[in-house]
PDB file of C-alpha atoms in Angstrom:
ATOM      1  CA  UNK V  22     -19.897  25.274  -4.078  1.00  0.00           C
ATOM      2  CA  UNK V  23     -16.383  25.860  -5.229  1.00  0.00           C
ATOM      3  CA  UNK V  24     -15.567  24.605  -8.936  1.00  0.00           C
ATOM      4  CA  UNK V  25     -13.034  24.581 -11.622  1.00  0.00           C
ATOM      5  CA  UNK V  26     -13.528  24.551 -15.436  1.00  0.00           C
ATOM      6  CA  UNK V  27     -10.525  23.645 -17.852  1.00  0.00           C
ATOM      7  CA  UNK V  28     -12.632  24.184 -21.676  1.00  0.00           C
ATOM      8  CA  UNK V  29     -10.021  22.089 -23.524  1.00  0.00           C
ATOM      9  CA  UNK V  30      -9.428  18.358 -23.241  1.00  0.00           C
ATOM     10  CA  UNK V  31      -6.209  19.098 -25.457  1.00  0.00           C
ATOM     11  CA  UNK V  32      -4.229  22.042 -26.399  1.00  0.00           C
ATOM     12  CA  UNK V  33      -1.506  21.044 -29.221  1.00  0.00           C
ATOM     13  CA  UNK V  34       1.864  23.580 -29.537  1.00  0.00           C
ATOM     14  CA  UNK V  35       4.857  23.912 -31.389  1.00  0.00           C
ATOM     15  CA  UNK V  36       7.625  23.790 -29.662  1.00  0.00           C
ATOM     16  CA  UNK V  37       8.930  27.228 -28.462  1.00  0.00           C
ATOM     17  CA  UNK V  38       6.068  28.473 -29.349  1.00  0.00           C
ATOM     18  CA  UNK V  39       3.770  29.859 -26.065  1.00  0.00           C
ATOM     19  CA  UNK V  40       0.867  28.059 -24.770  1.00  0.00           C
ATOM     20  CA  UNK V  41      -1.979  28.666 -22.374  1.00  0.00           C
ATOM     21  CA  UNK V  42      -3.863  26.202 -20.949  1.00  0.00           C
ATOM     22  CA  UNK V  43      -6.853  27.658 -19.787  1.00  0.00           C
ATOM     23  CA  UNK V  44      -9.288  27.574 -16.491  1.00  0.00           C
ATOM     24  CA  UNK V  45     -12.101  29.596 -14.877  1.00  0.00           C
ATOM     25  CA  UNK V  46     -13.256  29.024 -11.326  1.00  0.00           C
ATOM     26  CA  UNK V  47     -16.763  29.468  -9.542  1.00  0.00           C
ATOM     27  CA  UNK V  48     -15.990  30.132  -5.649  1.00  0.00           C
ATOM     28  CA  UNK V  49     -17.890  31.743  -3.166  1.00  0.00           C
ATOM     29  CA  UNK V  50     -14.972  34.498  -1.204  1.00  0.00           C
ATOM     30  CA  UNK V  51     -11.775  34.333  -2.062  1.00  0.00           C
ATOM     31  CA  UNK V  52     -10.671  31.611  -4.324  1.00  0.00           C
ATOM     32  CA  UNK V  53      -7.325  29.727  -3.612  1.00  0.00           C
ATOM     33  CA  UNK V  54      -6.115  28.267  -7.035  1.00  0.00           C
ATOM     34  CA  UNK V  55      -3.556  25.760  -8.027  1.00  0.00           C
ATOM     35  CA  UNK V  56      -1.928  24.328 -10.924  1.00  0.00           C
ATOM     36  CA  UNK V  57      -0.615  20.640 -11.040  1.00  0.00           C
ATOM     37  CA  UNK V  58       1.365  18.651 -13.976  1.00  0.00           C
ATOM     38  CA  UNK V  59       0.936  15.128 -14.515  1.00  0.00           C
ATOM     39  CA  UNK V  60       3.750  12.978 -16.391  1.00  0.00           C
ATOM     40  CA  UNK V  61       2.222   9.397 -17.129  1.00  0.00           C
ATOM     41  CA  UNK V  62       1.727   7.369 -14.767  1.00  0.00           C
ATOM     42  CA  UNK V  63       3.306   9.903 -12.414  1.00  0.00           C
ATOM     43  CA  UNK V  64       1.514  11.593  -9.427  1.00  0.00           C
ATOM     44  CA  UNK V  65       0.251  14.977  -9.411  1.00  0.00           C
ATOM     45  CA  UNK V  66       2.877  17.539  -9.184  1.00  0.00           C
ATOM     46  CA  UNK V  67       2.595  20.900  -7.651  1.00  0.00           C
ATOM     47  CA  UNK V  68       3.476  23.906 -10.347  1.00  0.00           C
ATOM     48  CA  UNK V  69       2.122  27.075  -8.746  1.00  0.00           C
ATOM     49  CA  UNK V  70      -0.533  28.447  -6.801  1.00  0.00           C
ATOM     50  CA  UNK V  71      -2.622  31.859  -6.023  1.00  0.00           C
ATOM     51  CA  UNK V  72      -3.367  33.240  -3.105  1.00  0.00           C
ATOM     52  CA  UNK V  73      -3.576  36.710  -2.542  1.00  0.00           C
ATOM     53  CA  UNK V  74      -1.276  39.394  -3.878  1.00  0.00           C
ATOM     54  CA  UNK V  75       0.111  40.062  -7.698  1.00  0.00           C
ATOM     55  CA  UNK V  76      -2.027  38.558 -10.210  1.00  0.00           C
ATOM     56  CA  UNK V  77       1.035  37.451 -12.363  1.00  0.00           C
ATOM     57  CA  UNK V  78       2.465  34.288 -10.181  1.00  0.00           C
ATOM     58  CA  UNK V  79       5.446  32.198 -11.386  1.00  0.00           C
ATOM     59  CA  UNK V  80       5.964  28.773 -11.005  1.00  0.00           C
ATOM     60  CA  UNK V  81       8.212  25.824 -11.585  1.00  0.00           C
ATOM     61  CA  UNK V  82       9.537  25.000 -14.891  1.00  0.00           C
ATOM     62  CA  UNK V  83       9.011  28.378 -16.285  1.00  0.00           C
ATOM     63  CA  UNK V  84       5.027  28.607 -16.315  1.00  0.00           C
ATOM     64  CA  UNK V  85       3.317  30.885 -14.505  1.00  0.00           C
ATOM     65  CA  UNK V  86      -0.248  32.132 -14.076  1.00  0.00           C
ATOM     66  CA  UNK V  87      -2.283  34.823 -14.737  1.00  0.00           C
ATOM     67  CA  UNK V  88      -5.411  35.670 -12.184  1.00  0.00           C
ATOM     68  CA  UNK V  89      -8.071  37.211 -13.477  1.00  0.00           C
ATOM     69  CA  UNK V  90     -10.527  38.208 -11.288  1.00  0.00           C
ATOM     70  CA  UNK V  91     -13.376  40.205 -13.598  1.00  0.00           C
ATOM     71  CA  UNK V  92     -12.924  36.967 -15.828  1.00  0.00           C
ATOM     72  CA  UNK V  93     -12.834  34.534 -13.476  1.00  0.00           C
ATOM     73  CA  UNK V  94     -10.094  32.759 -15.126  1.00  0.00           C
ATOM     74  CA  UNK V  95      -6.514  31.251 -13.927  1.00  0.00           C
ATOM     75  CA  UNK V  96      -4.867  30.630 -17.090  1.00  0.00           C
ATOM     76  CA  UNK V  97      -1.964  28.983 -17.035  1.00  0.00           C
ATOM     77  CA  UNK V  98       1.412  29.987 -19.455  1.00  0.00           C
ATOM     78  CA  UNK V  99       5.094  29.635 -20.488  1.00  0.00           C
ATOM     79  CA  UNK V 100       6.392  31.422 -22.988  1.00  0.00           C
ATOM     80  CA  UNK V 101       8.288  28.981 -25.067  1.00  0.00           C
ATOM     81  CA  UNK V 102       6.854  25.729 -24.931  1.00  0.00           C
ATOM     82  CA  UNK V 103       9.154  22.321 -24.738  1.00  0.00           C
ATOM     83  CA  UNK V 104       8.494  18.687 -25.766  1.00  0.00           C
ATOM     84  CA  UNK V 105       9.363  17.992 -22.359  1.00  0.00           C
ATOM     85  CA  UNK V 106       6.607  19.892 -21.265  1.00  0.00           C
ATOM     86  CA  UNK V 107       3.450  17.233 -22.778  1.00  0.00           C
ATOM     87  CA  UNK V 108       1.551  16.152 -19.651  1.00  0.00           C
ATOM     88  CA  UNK V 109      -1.833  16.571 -18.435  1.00  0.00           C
ATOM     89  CA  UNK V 110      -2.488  19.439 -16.258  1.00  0.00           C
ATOM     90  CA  UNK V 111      -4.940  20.125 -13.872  1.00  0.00           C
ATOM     91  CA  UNK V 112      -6.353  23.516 -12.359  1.00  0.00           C
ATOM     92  CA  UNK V 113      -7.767  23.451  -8.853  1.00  0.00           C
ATOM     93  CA  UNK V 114      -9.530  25.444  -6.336  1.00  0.00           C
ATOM     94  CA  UNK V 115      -8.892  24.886  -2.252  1.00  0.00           C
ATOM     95  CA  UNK V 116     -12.447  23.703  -0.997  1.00  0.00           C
ATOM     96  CA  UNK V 117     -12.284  25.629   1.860  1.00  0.00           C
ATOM     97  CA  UNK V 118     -11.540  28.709   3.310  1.00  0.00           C
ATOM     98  CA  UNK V 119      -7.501  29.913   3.943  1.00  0.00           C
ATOM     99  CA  UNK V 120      -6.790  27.593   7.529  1.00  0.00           C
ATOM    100  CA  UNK V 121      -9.609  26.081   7.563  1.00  0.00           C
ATOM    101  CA  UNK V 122     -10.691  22.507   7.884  1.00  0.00           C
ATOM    102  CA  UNK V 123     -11.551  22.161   4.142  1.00  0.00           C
ATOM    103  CA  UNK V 124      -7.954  21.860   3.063  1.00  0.00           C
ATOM    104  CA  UNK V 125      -9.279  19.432   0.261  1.00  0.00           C
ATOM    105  CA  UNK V 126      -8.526  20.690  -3.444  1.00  0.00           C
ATOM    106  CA  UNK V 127     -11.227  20.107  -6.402  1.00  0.00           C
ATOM    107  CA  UNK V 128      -9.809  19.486  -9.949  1.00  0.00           C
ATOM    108  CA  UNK V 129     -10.841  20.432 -12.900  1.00  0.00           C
ATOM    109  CA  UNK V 130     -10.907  17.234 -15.370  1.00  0.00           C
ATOM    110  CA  UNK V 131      -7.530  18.192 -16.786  1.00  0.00           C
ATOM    111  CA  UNK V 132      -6.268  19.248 -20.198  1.00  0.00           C
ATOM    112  CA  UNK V 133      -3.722  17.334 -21.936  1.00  0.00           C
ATOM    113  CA  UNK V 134      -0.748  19.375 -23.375  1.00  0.00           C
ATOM    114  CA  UNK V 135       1.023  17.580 -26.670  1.00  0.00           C
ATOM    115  CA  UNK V 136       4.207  19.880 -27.430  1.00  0.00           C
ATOM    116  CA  UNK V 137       5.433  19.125 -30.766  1.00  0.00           C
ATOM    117  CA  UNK V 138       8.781  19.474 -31.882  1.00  0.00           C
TER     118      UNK V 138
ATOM    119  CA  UNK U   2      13.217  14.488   2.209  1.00  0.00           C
ATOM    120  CA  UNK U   3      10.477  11.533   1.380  1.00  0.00           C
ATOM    121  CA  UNK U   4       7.334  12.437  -0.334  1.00  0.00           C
ATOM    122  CA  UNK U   5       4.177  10.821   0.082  1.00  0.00           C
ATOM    123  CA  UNK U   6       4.897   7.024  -0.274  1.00  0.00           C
ATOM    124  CA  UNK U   7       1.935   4.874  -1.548  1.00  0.00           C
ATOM    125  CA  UNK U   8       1.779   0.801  -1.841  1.00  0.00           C
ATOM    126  CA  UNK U   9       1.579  -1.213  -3.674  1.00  0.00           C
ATOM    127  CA  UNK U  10       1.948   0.806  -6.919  1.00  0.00           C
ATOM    128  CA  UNK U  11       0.520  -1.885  -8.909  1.00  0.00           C
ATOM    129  CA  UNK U  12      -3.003  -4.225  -7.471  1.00  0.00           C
ATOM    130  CA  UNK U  13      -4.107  -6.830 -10.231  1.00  0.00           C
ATOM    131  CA  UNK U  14      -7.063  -9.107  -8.371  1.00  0.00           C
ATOM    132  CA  UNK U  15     -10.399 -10.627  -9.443  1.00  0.00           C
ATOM    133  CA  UNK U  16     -13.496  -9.283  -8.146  1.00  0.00           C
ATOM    134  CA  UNK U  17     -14.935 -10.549  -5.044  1.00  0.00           C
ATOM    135  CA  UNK U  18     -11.150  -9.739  -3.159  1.00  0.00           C
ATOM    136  CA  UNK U  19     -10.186  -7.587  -1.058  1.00  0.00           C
ATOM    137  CA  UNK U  20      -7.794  -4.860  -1.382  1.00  0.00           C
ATOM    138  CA  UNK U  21      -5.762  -2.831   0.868  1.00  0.00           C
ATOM    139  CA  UNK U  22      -3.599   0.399  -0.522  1.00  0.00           C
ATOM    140  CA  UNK U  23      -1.136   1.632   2.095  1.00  0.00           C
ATOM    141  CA  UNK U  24      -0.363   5.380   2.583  1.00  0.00           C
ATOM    142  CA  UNK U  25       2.540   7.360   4.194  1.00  0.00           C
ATOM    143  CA  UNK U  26       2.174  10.652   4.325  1.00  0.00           C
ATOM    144  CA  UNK U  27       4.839  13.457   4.634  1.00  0.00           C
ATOM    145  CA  UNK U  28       6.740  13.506   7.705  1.00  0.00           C
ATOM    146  CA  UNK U  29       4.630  16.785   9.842  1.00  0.00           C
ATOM    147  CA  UNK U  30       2.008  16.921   7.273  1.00  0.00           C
ATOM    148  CA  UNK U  31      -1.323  16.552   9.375  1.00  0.00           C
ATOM    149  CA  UNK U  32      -3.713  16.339   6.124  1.00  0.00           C
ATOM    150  CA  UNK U  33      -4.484  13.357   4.340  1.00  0.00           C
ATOM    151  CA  UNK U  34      -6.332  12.716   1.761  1.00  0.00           C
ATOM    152  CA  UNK U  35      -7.267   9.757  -0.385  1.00  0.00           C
ATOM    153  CA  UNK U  36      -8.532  10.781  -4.723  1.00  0.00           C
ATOM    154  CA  UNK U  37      -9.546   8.761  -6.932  1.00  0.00           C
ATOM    155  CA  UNK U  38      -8.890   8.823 -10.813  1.00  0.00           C
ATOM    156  CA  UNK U  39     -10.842   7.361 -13.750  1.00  0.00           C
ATOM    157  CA  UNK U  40     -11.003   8.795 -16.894  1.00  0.00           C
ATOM    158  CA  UNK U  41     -14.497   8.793 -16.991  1.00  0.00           C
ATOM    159  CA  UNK U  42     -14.498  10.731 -13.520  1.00  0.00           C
ATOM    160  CA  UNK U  43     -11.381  12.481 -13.580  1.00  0.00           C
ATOM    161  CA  UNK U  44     -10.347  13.253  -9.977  1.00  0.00           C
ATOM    162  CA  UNK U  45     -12.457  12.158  -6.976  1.00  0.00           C
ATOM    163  CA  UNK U  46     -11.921  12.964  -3.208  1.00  0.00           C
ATOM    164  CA  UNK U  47     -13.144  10.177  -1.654  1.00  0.00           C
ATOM    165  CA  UNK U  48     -11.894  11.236   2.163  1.00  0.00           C
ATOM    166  CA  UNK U  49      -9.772  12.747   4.154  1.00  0.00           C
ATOM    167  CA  UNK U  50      -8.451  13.266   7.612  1.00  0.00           C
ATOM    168  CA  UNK U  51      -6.934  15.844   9.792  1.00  0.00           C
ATOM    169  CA  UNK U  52      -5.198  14.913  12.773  1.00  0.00           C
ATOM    170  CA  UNK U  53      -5.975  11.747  12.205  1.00  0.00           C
ATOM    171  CA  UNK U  54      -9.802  11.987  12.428  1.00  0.00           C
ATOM    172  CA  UNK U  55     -12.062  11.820   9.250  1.00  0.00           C
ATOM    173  CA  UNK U  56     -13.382  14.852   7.835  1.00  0.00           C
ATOM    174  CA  UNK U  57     -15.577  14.052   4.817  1.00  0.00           C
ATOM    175  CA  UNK U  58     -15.899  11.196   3.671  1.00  0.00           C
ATOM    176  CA  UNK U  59     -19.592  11.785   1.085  1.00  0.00           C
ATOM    177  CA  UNK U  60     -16.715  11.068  -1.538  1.00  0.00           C
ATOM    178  CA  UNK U  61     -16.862   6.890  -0.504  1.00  0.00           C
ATOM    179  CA  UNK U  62     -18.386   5.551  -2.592  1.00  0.00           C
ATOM    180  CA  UNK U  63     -20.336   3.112  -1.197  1.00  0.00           C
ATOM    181  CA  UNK U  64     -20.267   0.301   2.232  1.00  0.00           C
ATOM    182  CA  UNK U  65     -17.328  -1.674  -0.155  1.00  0.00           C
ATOM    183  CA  UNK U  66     -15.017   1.294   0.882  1.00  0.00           C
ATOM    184  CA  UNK U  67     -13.447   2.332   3.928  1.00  0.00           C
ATOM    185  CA  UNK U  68     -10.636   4.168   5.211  1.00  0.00           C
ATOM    186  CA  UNK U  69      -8.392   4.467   8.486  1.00  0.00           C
ATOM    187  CA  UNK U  70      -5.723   6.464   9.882  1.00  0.00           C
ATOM    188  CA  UNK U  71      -4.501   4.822  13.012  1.00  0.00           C
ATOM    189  CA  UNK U  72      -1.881   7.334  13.124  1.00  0.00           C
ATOM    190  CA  UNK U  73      -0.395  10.507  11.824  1.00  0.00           C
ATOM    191  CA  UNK U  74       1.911   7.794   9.725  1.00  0.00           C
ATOM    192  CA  UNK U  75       0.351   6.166   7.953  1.00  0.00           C
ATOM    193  CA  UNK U  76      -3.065   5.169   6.581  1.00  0.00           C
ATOM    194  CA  UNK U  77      -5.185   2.179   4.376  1.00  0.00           C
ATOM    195  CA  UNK U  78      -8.001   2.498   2.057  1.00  0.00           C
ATOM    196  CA  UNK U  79      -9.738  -0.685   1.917  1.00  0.00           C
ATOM    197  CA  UNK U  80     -12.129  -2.045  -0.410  1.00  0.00           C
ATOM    198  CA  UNK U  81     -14.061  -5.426  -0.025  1.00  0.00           C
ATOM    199  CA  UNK U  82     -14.973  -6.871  -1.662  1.00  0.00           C
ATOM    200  CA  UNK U  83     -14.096  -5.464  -4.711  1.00  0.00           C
ATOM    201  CA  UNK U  84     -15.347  -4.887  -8.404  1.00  0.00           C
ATOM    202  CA  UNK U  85     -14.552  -4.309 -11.758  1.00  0.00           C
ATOM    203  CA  UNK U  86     -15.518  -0.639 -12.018  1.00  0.00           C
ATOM    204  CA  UNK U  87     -13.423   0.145  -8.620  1.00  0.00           C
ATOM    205  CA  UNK U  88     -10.557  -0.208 -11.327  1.00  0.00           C
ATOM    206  CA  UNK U  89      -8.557   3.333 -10.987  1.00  0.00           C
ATOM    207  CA  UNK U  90      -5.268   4.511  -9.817  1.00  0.00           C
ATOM    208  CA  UNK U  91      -5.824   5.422  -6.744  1.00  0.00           C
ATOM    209  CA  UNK U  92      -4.153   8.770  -4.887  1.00  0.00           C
ATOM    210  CA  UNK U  93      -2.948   9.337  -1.597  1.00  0.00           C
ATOM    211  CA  UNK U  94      -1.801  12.986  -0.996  1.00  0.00           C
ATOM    212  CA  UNK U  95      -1.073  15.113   2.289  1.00  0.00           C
ATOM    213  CA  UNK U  96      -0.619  18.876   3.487  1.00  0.00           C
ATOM    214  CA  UNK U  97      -0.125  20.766   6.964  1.00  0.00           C
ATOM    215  CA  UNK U  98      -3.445  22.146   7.361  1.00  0.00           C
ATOM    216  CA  UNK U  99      -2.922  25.102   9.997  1.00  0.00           C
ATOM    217  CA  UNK U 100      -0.223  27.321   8.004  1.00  0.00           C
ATOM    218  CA  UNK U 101      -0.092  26.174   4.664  1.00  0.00           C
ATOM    219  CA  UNK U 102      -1.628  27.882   1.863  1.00  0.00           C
ATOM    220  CA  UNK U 103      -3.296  24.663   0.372  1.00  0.00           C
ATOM    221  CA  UNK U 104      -0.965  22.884  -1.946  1.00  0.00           C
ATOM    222  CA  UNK U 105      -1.118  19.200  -1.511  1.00  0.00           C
ATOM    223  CA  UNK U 106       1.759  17.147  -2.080  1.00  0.00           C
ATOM    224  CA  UNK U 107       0.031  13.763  -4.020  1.00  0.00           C
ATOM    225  CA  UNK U 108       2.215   9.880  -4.225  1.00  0.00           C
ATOM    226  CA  UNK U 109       2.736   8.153  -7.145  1.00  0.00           C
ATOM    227  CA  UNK U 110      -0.536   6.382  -6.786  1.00  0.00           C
ATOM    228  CA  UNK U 111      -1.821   2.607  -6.853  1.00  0.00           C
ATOM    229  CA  UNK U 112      -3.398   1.549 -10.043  1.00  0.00           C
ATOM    230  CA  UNK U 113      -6.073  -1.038  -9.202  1.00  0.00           C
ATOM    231  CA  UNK U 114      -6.913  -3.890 -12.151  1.00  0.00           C
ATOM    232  CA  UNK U 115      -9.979  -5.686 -10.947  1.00  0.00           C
ATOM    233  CA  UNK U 116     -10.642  -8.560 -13.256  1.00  0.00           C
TER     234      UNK U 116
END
C-alpha cells in the first residue's frame, strides 16, 4: 500500500534562513507525490507535485522539491524562508496508478512550519 | 473561476442530530472526494466518487455516515445521528480524473462542533 512519512511534527526557522520540511514515501511503481500548505483554518492548498521527469520541481511561492529516488524521500525547500510562510504542510502520494480510478491522495500527518522573524 | 465551494463552513449541534455538509465541486472536475481531519487522525478519506458513482468508501466510518452525489454538481455527506467524536472539519475536494496528473483542488472545509 502506498504511504507517506513526514518525521517532524514541527520544523522552527529563522527567517531568510532555508528550510526543508522533510518526507519519504513507500509506493509500489511509480510514486506520484504532492505537496500542500495549510494556512489556519484554510483548506489545503496545492504547492507542487512530481511526476515523472527532473527530480528538482518548483512550485508556488518559491518552494520546490527535491525527488529522491535511492532515498525515497520528497523533501520539500525554499531557500529563504518568510514569516508568511508558517503553515502546516502536508506531503502526499496519489493512491493509484497515473489515470487510473484511484485518483485519491494519502497524507502524511503534516508538519507544522513556525518561521520566525 | 470558483473553487470547490463547501457549506456550511461552520455546524455547532448536540449529539443525537443530524447533519448535512453540502459540496460543489469544480466546474468539469469529475472526482470528488470527501477527507476528514482530526488532529488525532490527521487526514482521512472517507469516500469518493467518479462520475458520480462511489468508488471507495472503507474510509466511512460507520452506518451514521453516508454520502451522495446526485450529480456531477454537487454532493452531501450526511451523518445521523451524530456524536461527539464526529467533531472535525470536514473536506470536500475534486480533480478531473482522466488527464490530470493527481492534484486535488480541496474547499475551505466545514468544521463540525458536536456538543
Amino acid at each position: 500500500a502506498q504511504s507517506v512519512a513526514q518525521p517532524e511534527d514541527q520544523v522552527n526557522v529563522a527567517e531568510g534562513n532555508p528550510l526543508t520540511v522533510k518526507c519519504t514515501y513507500s509506493v509500489s511503481g511509480n510514486p506520484y507525490l504532492f505537496w500542500y500548505v495549510q494556512y489556519p483554518n484554510r483548506g489545503l492548498q496545492f504547492l507542487l507535485k512530481y511526476i515523472t521527469g527532473d527530480n528538482l520541481v518548483k512550485g508556488s511561492y518559491g518552494f520546490e522539491a527535491e525527488f529522491n529516488k535511492s532515498q525515497t524521500s520528497f523533501h520539500l525547500k525554499k531557500p529563504s524562508a518568510l514569516v508568511s510562510d508558517s503553515a502546516l504542510y502536508f506531503c502526499a502520494v496519489r493512491a493509484g496508478s497515473y489515470g487510473g480510478s484511484q485518483g485519491n491522495l494519502i497524507f502524511g500527518k503534516g508538519t507544522k512550519l513556525s518561521v520566525k522573524p | 473561476d470558483a473553487g470547490v465551494i463547501q457549506s456550511p463552513r461552520h455546524e455547532v449541534t448536540e449529539m443525537g442530530q443530524e447533519v448535512t455538509l453540502r459540496c460543489k465541486p469544480i466546474s468539469g472536475h469529475n472526482s470528488l472526494f470527501w477527507y476528514r481531519q482530526t488532529m488525532m487522525r490527521g487526514l482521512e478519506l472517507l469516500i469518493y466518487f467518479n462520475n458520480n458513482v462511489p468508488i471507495d468508501d472503507s474510509g466511512m466510518p460507520e452506518d451514521r455516515f453516508s454520502a451522495k452525489m446526485p450529480n456531477a454538481s454537487f454532493s452531501t455527506l450526511k451523518i445521523q445521528p451524530s456524536e461527539p467524536r464526529d467533531s472535525a472539519v470536514y473536506f470536500c475536494a475534486s480533480s478531473f480524473i482522466a488527464t490530470n496528473t493527481g492534484e486535488l483542488f480541496f474547499g475551505e472545509g466545514s468544521r463540525l462542533t458536536v456538543l
